[in-house]
XYZ file of C-alpha atoms in Angstrom:
728
model
C 0.164 9.178 23.974
C 2.832 8.266 26.496
C 6.095 10.018 27.251
C 8.285 7.044 26.397
C 12.066 7.065 26.017
C 13.149 7.037 22.389
C 14.741 3.593 22.594
C 11.709 2.097 24.269
C 9.361 3.793 21.817
C 11.389 2.257 18.999
C 11.040 -1.196 20.544
C 7.315 -0.711 20.998
C 7.100 0.437 17.382
C 8.945 -2.708 16.270
C 6.565 -4.863 18.268
C 3.619 -2.968 16.813
C 5.002 -3.495 13.323
C 5.281 -7.168 14.118
C 1.556 -7.107 14.874
C 1.049 -5.876 11.317
C 2.242 -9.286 10.171
C -0.981 -10.754 11.538
C -3.292 -9.140 8.939
C -0.779 -9.941 6.215
C -0.711 -13.601 7.238
C -4.499 -13.638 7.470
C -4.744 -11.991 4.056
C -2.433 -14.595 2.546
C -4.446 -17.362 4.205
C -7.687 -16.057 2.695
C -6.032 -15.871 -0.724
C -4.941 -19.492 -0.386
C -8.477 -20.414 0.612
C -9.749 -18.600 -2.475
C -7.477 -20.761 -4.614
C -8.989 -23.881 -3.087
C -12.494 -22.461 -3.531
C -11.737 -21.846 -7.195
C -10.468 -25.385 -7.517
C -13.682 -26.565 -5.860
C -15.737 -24.417 -8.232
C -13.837 -25.887 -11.171
C -14.502 -29.466 -10.059
C -18.138 -28.654 -9.340
C -18.604 -27.154 -12.780
C -16.930 -30.144 -14.394
C -19.337 -32.357 -12.484
C -22.258 -30.289 -13.796
C -21.127 -30.687 -17.393
C -20.567 -34.404 -16.880
C -24.082 -34.833 -15.462
C -25.649 -32.966 -18.398
C -23.508 -34.857 -20.893
C -24.721 -38.097 -19.340
C -28.300 -37.025 -20.076
C -27.330 -36.557 -23.748
C -25.254 -39.720 -24.222
C -26.430 -42.288 -26.788
C -29.279 -40.150 -28.103
C -28.457 -39.888 -31.811
C -31.897 -38.531 -32.659
C -30.927 -35.254 -31.021
C -27.975 -34.882 -33.372
C -29.148 -36.476 -36.639
C -30.957 -33.330 -37.693
C -28.065 -31.078 -36.658
C -25.609 -31.946 -39.435
C -23.261 -33.417 -36.890
C -22.238 -36.034 -39.463
C -20.134 -33.444 -41.339
C -16.412 -33.919 -41.187
C -15.818 -30.231 -42.010
C -17.959 -27.110 -41.913
C -17.644 -24.616 -44.781
C -18.645 -21.068 -43.946
C -21.298 -19.687 -46.287
C -22.273 -23.112 -47.569
C -23.159 -24.598 -44.195
C -25.653 -22.249 -42.584
C -26.437 -21.518 -38.965
C -29.873 -20.376 -37.872
C -29.129 -17.765 -35.206
C -31.578 -17.549 -32.325
C -33.711 -14.436 -32.741
C -34.975 -12.333 -29.860
C -38.431 -12.042 -31.422
C -40.394 -12.567 -34.631
C -39.330 -10.668 -37.738
C -41.821 -8.295 -39.319
C -41.946 -9.327 -42.994
C -41.891 -5.930 -44.703
C -38.737 -6.121 -46.835
C -37.141 -3.156 -45.031
C -34.739 -5.338 -42.990
C -35.127 -3.119 -39.918
C -35.622 -6.037 -37.520
C -32.353 -7.580 -38.709
C -30.144 -4.680 -37.601
C -29.041 -6.311 -34.285
C -27.947 -9.370 -36.265
C -26.484 -7.759 -39.396
C -22.925 -8.329 -38.196
C -23.551 -12.070 -38.570
C -24.762 -11.841 -42.175
C -22.550 -13.206 -44.972
C -21.861 -11.645 -48.353
C -22.152 -13.815 -51.457
C -20.482 -12.758 -54.693
C -18.091 -14.233 -57.249
C -16.747 -16.772 -54.773
C -20.224 -18.269 -54.555
C -21.003 -18.125 -58.290
C -22.787 -21.287 -59.448
C -23.534 -20.379 -63.095
C -22.780 -17.513 -65.515
C -23.924 -17.502 -69.136
C -21.247 -15.127 -70.476
C -17.914 -15.649 -68.775
C -16.473 -12.524 -70.388
C -18.868 -10.143 -68.681
C -18.501 -9.316 -64.999
C -20.919 -10.718 -62.499
C -23.785 -8.275 -62.102
C -25.380 -9.577 -58.916
C -24.389 -10.322 -55.321
C -26.344 -10.519 -52.091
C -26.103 -10.445 -48.308
C -27.920 -13.169 -46.450
C -28.512 -14.802 -43.107
C -31.077 -17.090 -41.482
C -32.414 -17.117 -37.971
C -34.755 -19.135 -35.814
C -37.611 -18.026 -33.629
C -40.384 -20.229 -32.266
C -41.212 -22.784 -34.984
C -40.027 -20.766 -37.987
C -36.854 -20.280 -39.945
C -36.496 -16.629 -40.965
C -34.173 -15.332 -43.664
C -33.384 -12.195 -45.585
C -31.700 -11.500 -48.914
C -30.345 -8.047 -49.710
C -29.685 -8.397 -53.449
C -27.649 -6.058 -55.612
C -29.139 -6.316 -59.143
C -29.056 -3.396 -61.629
C -31.936 -4.895 -63.645
C -34.803 -6.468 -61.707
C -37.057 -8.636 -63.906
C -40.401 -9.683 -62.429
C -42.531 -12.633 -63.548
C -45.069 -11.746 -66.179
C -48.605 -11.401 -64.922
C -50.018 -13.780 -67.493
C -46.981 -16.054 -67.761
C -47.301 -19.659 -66.687
C -43.528 -19.969 -66.296
C -42.102 -19.088 -62.868
C -38.370 -19.430 -63.576
C -37.891 -17.033 -66.532
C -37.385 -14.044 -64.256
C -35.416 -13.025 -61.171
C -36.267 -15.460 -58.432
C -34.972 -17.260 -55.359
C -34.635 -21.047 -55.393
C -34.744 -23.067 -52.181
C -33.815 -26.722 -51.784
C -33.833 -28.876 -48.652
C -33.718 -32.461 -47.512
C -36.996 -32.494 -45.619
C -37.331 -34.180 -42.229
C -39.196 -37.035 -43.963
C -36.118 -37.713 -46.116
C -37.558 -36.288 -49.356
C -35.626 -33.845 -51.555
C -37.803 -30.784 -52.070
C -37.292 -27.640 -54.145
C -39.089 -24.317 -54.052
C -39.082 -21.126 -56.090
C -39.941 -17.689 -54.742
C -40.998 -15.311 -57.496
C -43.348 -12.345 -57.783
C -45.002 -10.203 -60.417
C -44.443 -6.996 -58.403
C -43.316 -5.679 -55.043
C -45.263 -7.083 -52.146
C -46.068 -10.484 -50.801
C -44.111 -13.264 -52.424
C -45.460 -16.293 -54.201
C -43.791 -19.634 -53.439
C -44.070 -22.740 -55.548
C -42.888 -26.304 -55.020
C -41.076 -27.872 -57.970
C -41.239 -31.536 -58.968
C -38.945 -33.914 -57.106
C -37.003 -34.649 -60.308
C -34.352 -31.906 -60.655
C -34.658 -32.064 -64.467
C -38.291 -30.914 -64.375
C -39.563 -27.405 -63.645
C -43.246 -28.156 -64.222
C -45.826 -28.767 -62.981
C -45.523 -26.531 -59.929
C -47.615 -26.459 -56.818
C -48.228 -23.255 -54.811
C -46.725 -23.406 -51.302
C -48.574 -21.049 -48.967
C -46.528 -22.033 -45.917
C -43.569 -20.051 -47.236
C -44.379 -16.396 -46.657
C -42.465 -13.187 -47.184
C -42.130 -9.739 -48.732
C -40.331 -8.595 -51.891
C -39.228 -4.932 -51.906
C -37.388 -3.209 -54.731
C -34.505 -0.916 -53.704
C -32.144 1.511 -55.396
C -29.491 -1.198 -55.699
C -31.776 -4.135 -56.436
C -34.301 -5.725 -54.114
C -34.770 -7.113 -50.616
C -36.589 -10.297 -49.716
C -37.693 -11.330 -46.223
C -39.278 -14.736 -45.763
C -40.084 -17.377 -43.220
C -40.380 -21.138 -43.538
C -41.839 -23.514 -40.933
C -39.092 -25.583 -39.317
C -41.174 -28.668 -40.037
C -40.351 -28.186 -43.741
C -36.580 -27.790 -43.196
C -34.240 -30.692 -42.696
C -30.525 -30.875 -41.972
C -29.642 -29.841 -45.550
C -30.558 -26.499 -47.025
C -29.492 -24.273 -49.898
C -30.495 -20.909 -51.376
C -29.728 -19.563 -54.849
C -30.441 -16.211 -56.527
C -31.316 -16.550 -60.238
C -30.601 -13.424 -62.283
C -32.367 -12.562 -65.548
C -31.434 -9.226 -67.165
C -33.250 -9.247 -70.551
C -37.003 -8.696 -70.331
C -37.495 -9.959 -73.898
C -35.362 -13.083 -74.098
C -35.608 -13.814 -70.357
C -32.493 -15.920 -70.567
C -30.769 -16.881 -67.336
C -27.580 -14.846 -66.939
C -26.148 -15.969 -63.583
C -26.752 -17.963 -60.437
C -25.185 -17.061 -57.088
C -26.084 -19.078 -54.011
C -25.074 -20.751 -50.825
C -24.852 -24.043 -52.705
C -26.135 -25.721 -55.876
C -29.712 -26.855 -55.459
C -30.101 -29.340 -58.316
C -28.744 -32.266 -56.290
C -29.336 -33.236 -52.710
C -25.675 -34.138 -52.346
C -24.617 -30.621 -53.350
C -26.670 -28.927 -50.702
C -25.086 -27.296 -47.760
C -26.301 -27.868 -44.226
C -28.242 -25.771 -41.813
C -27.920 -26.014 -38.077
C -30.964 -24.981 -36.108
C -30.623 -24.806 -32.298
C -32.318 -27.898 -30.959
C -35.508 -27.337 -28.920
C -35.154 -30.855 -27.471
C -31.640 -30.176 -26.153
C -32.698 -26.763 -24.844
C -35.524 -28.393 -22.894
C -33.009 -30.745 -21.262
C -30.644 -27.998 -20.147
C -33.125 -25.186 -19.445
C -33.223 -26.129 -15.776
C -29.771 -24.642 -15.444
C -31.249 -21.212 -16.185
C -32.239 -20.993 -12.511
C -28.659 -20.446 -11.334
C -25.734 -18.318 -12.423
C -24.253 -20.970 -14.728
C -24.553 -20.735 -18.477
C -24.794 -24.025 -20.331
C -23.859 -24.520 -23.967
C -24.233 -27.621 -26.098
C -22.127 -27.549 -29.260
C -21.573 -30.060 -32.000
C -18.185 -31.418 -32.887
C -17.584 -28.359 -35.087
C -18.146 -25.989 -32.171
C -21.515 -24.745 -33.462
C -24.019 -23.969 -30.748
C -26.912 -26.414 -30.599
C -28.481 -25.037 -27.413
C -27.858 -22.452 -24.745
C -29.348 -21.784 -21.332
C -28.633 -19.402 -18.464
C -26.815 -16.107 -17.996
C -23.482 -15.695 -16.239
C -24.324 -12.098 -15.344
C -26.980 -13.152 -12.859
C -25.942 -13.256 -9.216
C -27.841 -16.154 -7.706
C -25.185 -18.850 -7.435
C -24.704 -20.926 -4.316
C -21.486 -18.999 -3.655
C -23.317 -15.674 -3.661
C -26.302 -16.915 -1.680
C -23.985 -18.163 1.064
C -22.678 -14.634 1.665
C -26.039 -12.945 2.213
C -26.262 -11.603 5.751
C -29.030 -9.876 7.604
C -28.294 -6.214 8.085
C -27.727 -5.525 11.776
C -28.989 -2.454 13.595
C -26.497 -2.357 16.461
C -24.004 0.477 16.901
C -21.179 -1.894 15.960
C -22.929 -2.789 12.703
C -23.465 0.885 11.891
C -19.820 1.604 12.697
C -18.704 -1.159 10.340
C -20.940 0.048 7.537
C -20.003 3.728 7.875
C -16.300 3.580 8.671
C -14.684 0.152 8.429
C -16.100 -1.189 5.180
C -15.280 1.967 3.145
C -11.721 1.601 4.457
C -11.568 -2.119 3.667
C -12.832 -1.636 0.129
C -9.994 0.711 -0.689
C -8.023 -2.556 -0.796
C -10.718 -5.064 -1.711
C -12.631 -5.030 -4.991
C -16.374 -5.477 -5.255
C -17.419 -7.813 -8.100
C -19.134 -5.636 -10.753
C -22.781 -6.307 -11.497
C -22.279 -5.543 -15.171
C -19.419 -6.507 -17.439
C -18.786 -7.182 -21.118
C -19.623 -10.761 -22.055
C -18.066 -11.298 -25.465
C -19.593 -14.787 -25.862
C -23.158 -13.816 -24.998
C -24.450 -14.182 -28.561
C -21.810 -16.539 -29.937
C -22.829 -19.241 -32.376
C -19.453 -20.946 -32.569
C -17.315 -21.669 -29.531
C -13.639 -22.488 -29.396
C -11.077 -23.036 -26.712
C -8.639 -25.472 -25.181
C -11.356 -26.950 -22.953
C -13.569 -27.653 -25.984
C -10.668 -29.180 -27.934
C -9.883 -31.406 -24.965
C -13.526 -32.454 -24.644
C -13.693 -33.297 -28.363
C -10.808 -35.668 -27.673
C -12.934 -37.435 -25.093
C -11.571 -35.802 -21.913
C -12.936 -33.280 -19.486
C -11.390 -29.838 -19.735
C -11.613 -26.457 -18.072
C -10.156 -23.014 -18.568
C -10.203 -19.520 -17.064
C -10.618 -16.356 -19.091
C -10.798 -12.651 -18.395
C -13.621 -10.607 -19.864
C -12.589 -7.925 -22.408
C -13.183 -5.122 -19.887
C -11.111 -7.017 -17.247
C -13.973 -6.791 -14.746
C -14.764 -10.470 -14.379
C -13.048 -13.846 -14.464
C -15.048 -16.609 -16.137
C -14.545 -20.322 -15.533
C -15.540 -22.677 -18.339
C -15.682 -26.480 -18.093
C -16.472 -28.957 -20.866
C -17.432 -32.633 -21.069
C -17.840 -34.792 -24.211
C -21.122 -36.259 -25.469
C -20.688 -39.855 -26.630
C -22.699 -41.666 -29.284
C -21.467 -45.085 -30.411
C -17.956 -44.478 -29.080
C -17.737 -41.202 -30.968
C -17.786 -37.680 -29.617
C -20.734 -35.964 -31.291
C -20.800 -32.823 -29.186
C -19.692 -31.054 -26.048
C -21.495 -29.706 -22.988
C -19.955 -26.469 -21.726
C -20.756 -24.773 -18.439
C -19.571 -21.273 -17.543
C -19.593 -19.332 -14.286
C -17.988 -16.152 -13.025
C -15.960 -16.022 -9.836
C -18.156 -13.234 -8.447
C -19.562 -15.523 -5.777
C -16.137 -16.645 -4.617
C -14.830 -13.086 -4.682
C -17.795 -11.960 -2.611
C -17.212 -14.861 -0.230
C -13.533 -13.910 -0.033
C -14.455 -10.285 0.699
C -16.795 -11.353 3.498
C -14.072 -13.555 4.967
C -11.587 -10.684 4.766
C -14.103 -8.325 6.357
C -14.481 -10.621 9.350
C -10.738 -11.256 9.436
C -9.989 -7.534 9.390
C -12.549 -6.905 12.125
C -10.976 -9.543 14.363
C -7.425 -8.439 13.589
C -8.316 -4.772 14.120
C -9.750 -5.632 17.523
C -6.778 -7.805 18.480
C -4.270 -5.242 17.234
C -6.010 -2.419 19.085
C -6.061 -4.397 22.312
C -2.484 -5.600 21.768
C -1.242 -2.104 20.970
C -2.922 -0.647 24.048
C -1.518 -3.442 26.185
C 1.945 -2.842 24.764
C 1.743 0.888 25.378
C 0.482 0.438 28.930
C 3.223 -2.108 29.541
C 5.828 0.172 27.991
C 4.459 3.136 29.946
C 4.824 1.219 33.188
C 8.379 0.221 32.293
C 9.285 3.729 31.157
C 7.872 5.314 34.310
C 9.978 2.989 36.439
C 13.066 3.673 34.324
C 12.362 7.403 34.439
C 11.984 7.246 38.220
C 15.271 5.369 38.523
C 16.924 7.946 36.246
C 15.589 10.842 38.355
C 16.775 9.183 41.574
C 20.228 8.647 40.049
C 20.432 12.281 38.918
C 19.271 13.582 42.288
C 21.692 11.341 44.169
C 24.824 13.009 42.712
C 25.406 16.723 42.315
C 27.398 18.486 39.600
C 30.630 18.018 41.562
C 30.092 14.291 41.791
C 29.096 14.333 45.478
C 26.446 12.041 46.847
C 23.449 14.133 47.942
C 20.968 11.381 48.774
C 20.684 7.630 48.555
C 18.608 5.542 46.114
C 15.858 3.354 47.486
C 16.072 -0.073 45.878
C 12.874 -1.425 44.326
C 11.210 -4.475 45.812
C 9.860 -5.678 42.478
C 11.450 -8.964 41.406
C 12.292 -8.239 37.789
C 15.197 -6.890 35.751
C 14.402 -3.237 36.454
C 14.062 -4.037 40.156
C 17.459 -5.731 40.079
C 18.901 -2.686 38.304
C 17.393 -0.372 40.923
C 18.878 -2.405 43.779
C 22.255 -2.464 41.995
C 22.153 1.321 41.611
C 21.274 1.710 45.297
C 24.207 -0.468 46.286
C 26.587 1.372 43.934
C 25.498 4.815 45.188
C 25.841 3.656 48.791
C 29.406 2.398 48.253
C 30.262 5.463 46.183
C 28.954 7.717 48.955
C 31.156 6.011 51.513
C 34.178 6.364 49.258
C 33.385 10.011 48.461
C 33.024 10.780 52.154
C 36.396 9.173 52.715
C 37.980 11.288 49.966
C 36.348 14.487 51.218
C 37.727 13.978 54.713
C 41.132 12.848 53.522
C 42.478 16.376 52.925
C 41.475 17.598 56.380
C 42.832 14.444 58.002
C 46.076 14.661 56.076
C 46.335 18.343 56.893
C 45.735 17.644 60.560
C 48.063 14.662 60.717
C 50.870 16.334 58.757
C 50.897 19.620 60.642
C 52.530 18.106 63.769
C 55.491 16.487 61.924
C 55.830 19.634 59.807
C 55.956 21.739 62.981
C 58.607 19.410 64.472
C 60.706 19.648 61.336
C 60.299 23.439 61.222
C 61.293 23.902 64.868
C 64.298 21.628 64.363
C 65.398 23.619 61.355
C 64.983 26.851 63.252
C 67.249 25.565 66.025
C 69.777 24.461 63.457
C 69.702 27.858 61.820
C 70.627 29.461 65.184
C 73.751 27.420 65.387
C 77.015 28.248 63.678
C 77.143 26.172 60.479
C 79.605 26.022 57.685
C 78.408 27.370 54.337
C 77.666 23.944 52.881
C 75.530 22.882 55.861
C 73.792 26.270 55.849
C 72.811 25.759 52.229
C 71.091 22.433 52.987
C 69.313 23.838 56.033
C 67.956 26.728 53.907
C 66.741 24.332 51.248
C 65.030 22.171 53.904
C 63.424 25.300 55.342
C 62.126 26.245 51.881
C 60.622 22.750 51.373
C 58.886 22.876 54.756
C 57.376 26.237 53.842
C 56.081 24.846 50.540
C 54.654 21.829 52.344
C 52.940 24.100 54.851
C 51.430 26.120 51.989
C 50.084 22.937 50.412
C 48.475 21.939 53.701
C 46.898 25.387 54.007
C 45.483 25.193 50.463
C 44.117 21.684 51.098
C 42.293 22.790 54.202
C 41.053 26.103 52.737
C 38.320 24.569 50.531
C 37.230 22.259 53.337
C 36.999 25.109 55.807
C 35.098 27.212 53.305
C 32.529 24.468 52.651
C 31.998 24.016 56.375
C 31.671 27.746 56.951
C 29.217 28.158 54.046
C 26.821 25.713 55.675
C 26.608 27.886 58.825
C 26.927 31.347 57.272
C 24.130 33.868 57.760
C 23.130 35.903 54.739
C 22.312 39.576 54.684
C 21.694 42.281 52.115
C 24.775 44.211 51.054
C 25.716 46.535 48.192
C 27.656 44.451 45.714
C 28.955 47.506 43.849
C 30.679 48.876 47.000
C 32.296 45.537 47.813
C 33.696 45.227 44.293
C 34.861 48.878 44.265
C 36.636 48.434 47.629
C 38.340 45.281 46.467
C 39.573 46.970 43.303
C 41.029 49.876 45.292
C 42.930 47.403 47.441
C 44.211 45.501 44.402
C 45.440 48.728 42.821
C 47.488 49.484 45.931
C 48.679 45.901 46.291
C 49.747 45.639 42.650
C 50.868 49.165 41.758
C 52.531 48.009 38.538
C 49.374 46.311 37.210
C 46.768 48.239 35.265
C 43.121 47.644 36.174
C 40.253 48.912 34.002
C 37.090 49.090 36.092
C 33.548 49.632 34.766
C 30.945 49.585 37.596
C 27.440 50.949 37.094
C 26.765 54.002 39.256
C 23.890 52.539 41.241
C 23.434 50.499 44.351
C 23.123 46.785 43.578
C 21.783 44.865 46.563
C 22.656 41.198 46.804
C 21.775 38.714 49.528
C 24.812 36.908 50.929
C 28.086 37.460 52.747
C 30.317 40.338 51.527
C 33.467 38.662 52.916
C 32.881 35.708 50.637
C 32.453 38.022 47.638
C 35.797 39.606 48.542
C 37.355 36.123 48.723
C 35.772 35.381 45.319
C 37.387 38.529 43.891
C 40.749 37.531 45.376
C 40.649 34.190 43.542
C 39.579 35.716 40.214
C 42.148 38.565 40.337
C 44.916 36.150 41.342
C 44.006 33.872 38.482
C 43.905 36.814 36.017
C 47.256 38.162 37.237
C 48.896 34.800 36.777
C 47.727 34.315 33.181
C 47.931 37.940 31.941
C 50.490 39.145 29.453
C 52.977 41.749 30.656
C 51.774 45.348 30.316
C 48.179 44.214 29.645
C 45.269 45.496 31.680
C 42.835 43.417 33.714
C 39.275 44.492 33.015
C 36.627 44.262 35.742
C 32.992 45.082 35.026
C 29.734 45.096 37.004
C 26.444 45.708 35.198
C 22.766 44.949 35.750
C 21.050 42.636 33.276
C 17.346 42.027 33.820
C 17.117 40.904 37.454
C 20.734 39.792 37.766
C 24.088 41.425 38.410
C 26.818 40.447 35.971
C 30.378 40.585 37.339
C 33.158 40.001 34.784
C 36.919 39.668 35.182
C 38.857 39.533 31.902
C 42.523 39.448 31.003
C 44.651 39.310 27.893
C 46.808 36.226 27.892
C 46.873 32.479 27.512
C 43.476 31.157 26.333
C 41.666 28.138 27.753
C 42.333 24.773 26.145
C 39.505 23.172 24.184
C 36.634 21.708 26.217
C 37.998 23.147 29.491
C 35.523 25.993 30.032
C 33.532 23.883 32.530
C 36.233 21.612 33.945
C 38.402 24.428 35.305
C 35.815 24.990 38.052
C 36.171 21.424 39.320
C 38.298 20.571 42.328
C 41.991 19.740 41.768
C 41.880 20.856 38.102
C 44.594 23.205 36.785
C 45.766 24.268 33.340
C 49.065 25.765 34.521
C 52.436 24.555 33.298
C 54.044 23.560 36.600
C 57.723 24.502 37.080
C 60.024 23.515 39.858
C 60.520 27.056 41.081
C 56.868 28.038 40.971
C 54.577 27.974 43.917
C 52.478 24.822 44.291
C 48.983 24.898 42.769
C 46.277 22.363 43.550
C 43.593 23.771 41.230
C 41.357 24.948 44.074
C 41.105 28.668 43.319
C 38.321 28.599 40.722
C 36.699 25.707 42.581
C 36.371 28.000 45.630
C 35.019 30.744 43.374
C 32.360 28.311 42.167
C 31.408 27.370 45.732
C 30.949 31.037 46.622
C 28.877 31.669 43.460
C 26.588 28.750 44.189
C 26.246 29.901 47.802
C 24.912 33.223 46.496
C 22.582 31.330 44.070
C 24.591 32.502 41.114
C 26.327 31.022 38.110
C 29.958 31.178 37.031
C 31.298 30.576 33.538
C 34.465 31.073 31.519
C 35.125 31.687 27.854
C 37.943 32.768 25.618
C 38.055 36.388 24.480
C 38.235 37.269 20.795
C 39.828 40.547 19.652
C 38.743 42.739 16.793
C 40.804 40.720 14.323
C 38.943 37.528 15.306
C 41.898 35.977 17.141
C 41.661 34.463 20.645
C 43.449 36.836 23.007
C 42.541 35.900 26.571
C 39.895 34.639 29.025
C 36.805 36.211 30.526
C 35.163 34.828 33.668
C 31.582 35.927 34.342
C 29.552 35.582 37.557
C 25.807 36.127 37.427
C 24.216 36.861 40.829
C 20.522 37.420 41.503
C 19.615 40.907 42.701
C 17.522 41.186 45.849
C 13.784 41.808 45.508
C 14.311 45.185 47.115
C 14.840 47.772 44.411
C 18.366 48.865 43.715
C 18.841 52.607 44.135
């Protein structure tokens, strides 16, 4: 987005990453708030159970008929009337019982009450359960009996055949017994026996007990219903088996409990309509209320935790907006948010939906007289359910527990809404903050880039000051840096100017004393001197000559720079200038071999031919000095694209490492200086560079590599632009 320096971009990125801490902190804050909301939901639910338990305190009548007096419940003997979804069709086919068959119990040898011949195996067993709907107690018996014996059509006896015996402690406190027998398949006949268990006659028909008897391949099925007004807290069923049609002797009795004594009867728990009427008001919210006895058996239930009408959910309902921002949120933001967030599922597996016995740490705690609560995860891991329990007191004893359950869907939805708003705010703040940071960084980077450009333009490649830096007037750190740079460049320019003029000043100032010394030595040399004195005069003369050469070299570069500024350029044939120079060098150095390769065409270059000749002088002198004996100096001139390439190469000492650019700087030399050698100030290639730049060209140096891959010398190349006029 912005052309920022790498370091500054990194800092901006770090600051932007720091902004990412804001949503993380907000996210953590919302999670902490959710914890407190869950704690609030837990306390609220405990308060609900306590309020309902208060409505059930000290009301023993609600529990007297529910067998709550038992100290222990025995499965199979103590029955539970499961709530039925609808009435059972009494046809003996057991089709309506299929949804409840998993709750049925099997009765066999473990529930044997009587067997005439202990040596023979038990021939009968049955599957049985009871349920409650409206004002009736329904039950079925699926009996396995190889020999079904019906009551004789003309027989006055009702118990000398296969039959079902029923005994109960009626709500009025009377012990009543009934027999269900039939002469054939079809509607059953029920009879009430005398109150005395020792008597079986006289019997009284009981038309309130209705049902169907249906023979099957394994035995027979019986479906029946009994009005709840006839059933008390104690109830027992027994199947009487007769296998001999002639003797009609009783062979075996299998049942839920013995029915000859009221004290031997098991119990039956029927969900209490009175308790259900007290708690049914809770069905209007998302809580589910259970009332269980001290054995955990369900006495009443109301509500459904899968509904979504709790106060937590209702508080999150918002009117759908029609603005562009609302549409943007719905189409783009929310799908992005919910890649992280989870929407509470509308459907999940509720394993306790049809439970008849409840257990748990919260129930155990409530049975000890204390409030309790617990959290559980549904089997499909889609929902978290909170359960709270409070005890029901009767005469300082806990007779039951009120349990309330709720899911956390409302809180999760509330959390999601809070996170949606938080993300919207943070996204806006981060966008604005990021843009502000980038604009701020762009402003800083532009100022730094401007200062960098001014610094680069102020100094050329030779380290000379070309122009000054204008200090910024802004009162900040970058402004201070700009003013410091301006001051440094100004002082550096003054010092550079002093150094540039030093050579000419020294040359000018030293020439007069050098001339005086030279003239004095010349006069001395004209006089008659002894050999020793003559030797010292000659040595002094040699030193003056060397000093004069140094002064000439020092002033040469200065004079050349001054002359280049006033020189007039013209078109000239570069190939002829180079050819003429090479002819002169061949005559000047007859013992040196020169290999020349110049393209046979006119190469026009704009500049000054005398300066090109001076350039060649410096390059040839440099090549001669570093060439091996008997090796040739190779000079080439070719055309490449729109440039002329002039090369001067020699076989000899290679360039040291990292010196291919520095040798063109002023006062730089790679020679090994000896006392007898001529003085060298490292200005030859520097002058060659000045002439190349004057002609808008480039000069470079590199080591040569022979065919064997070894470094064998140096090649200097000058690339000069060819004039727009076509070369012939």
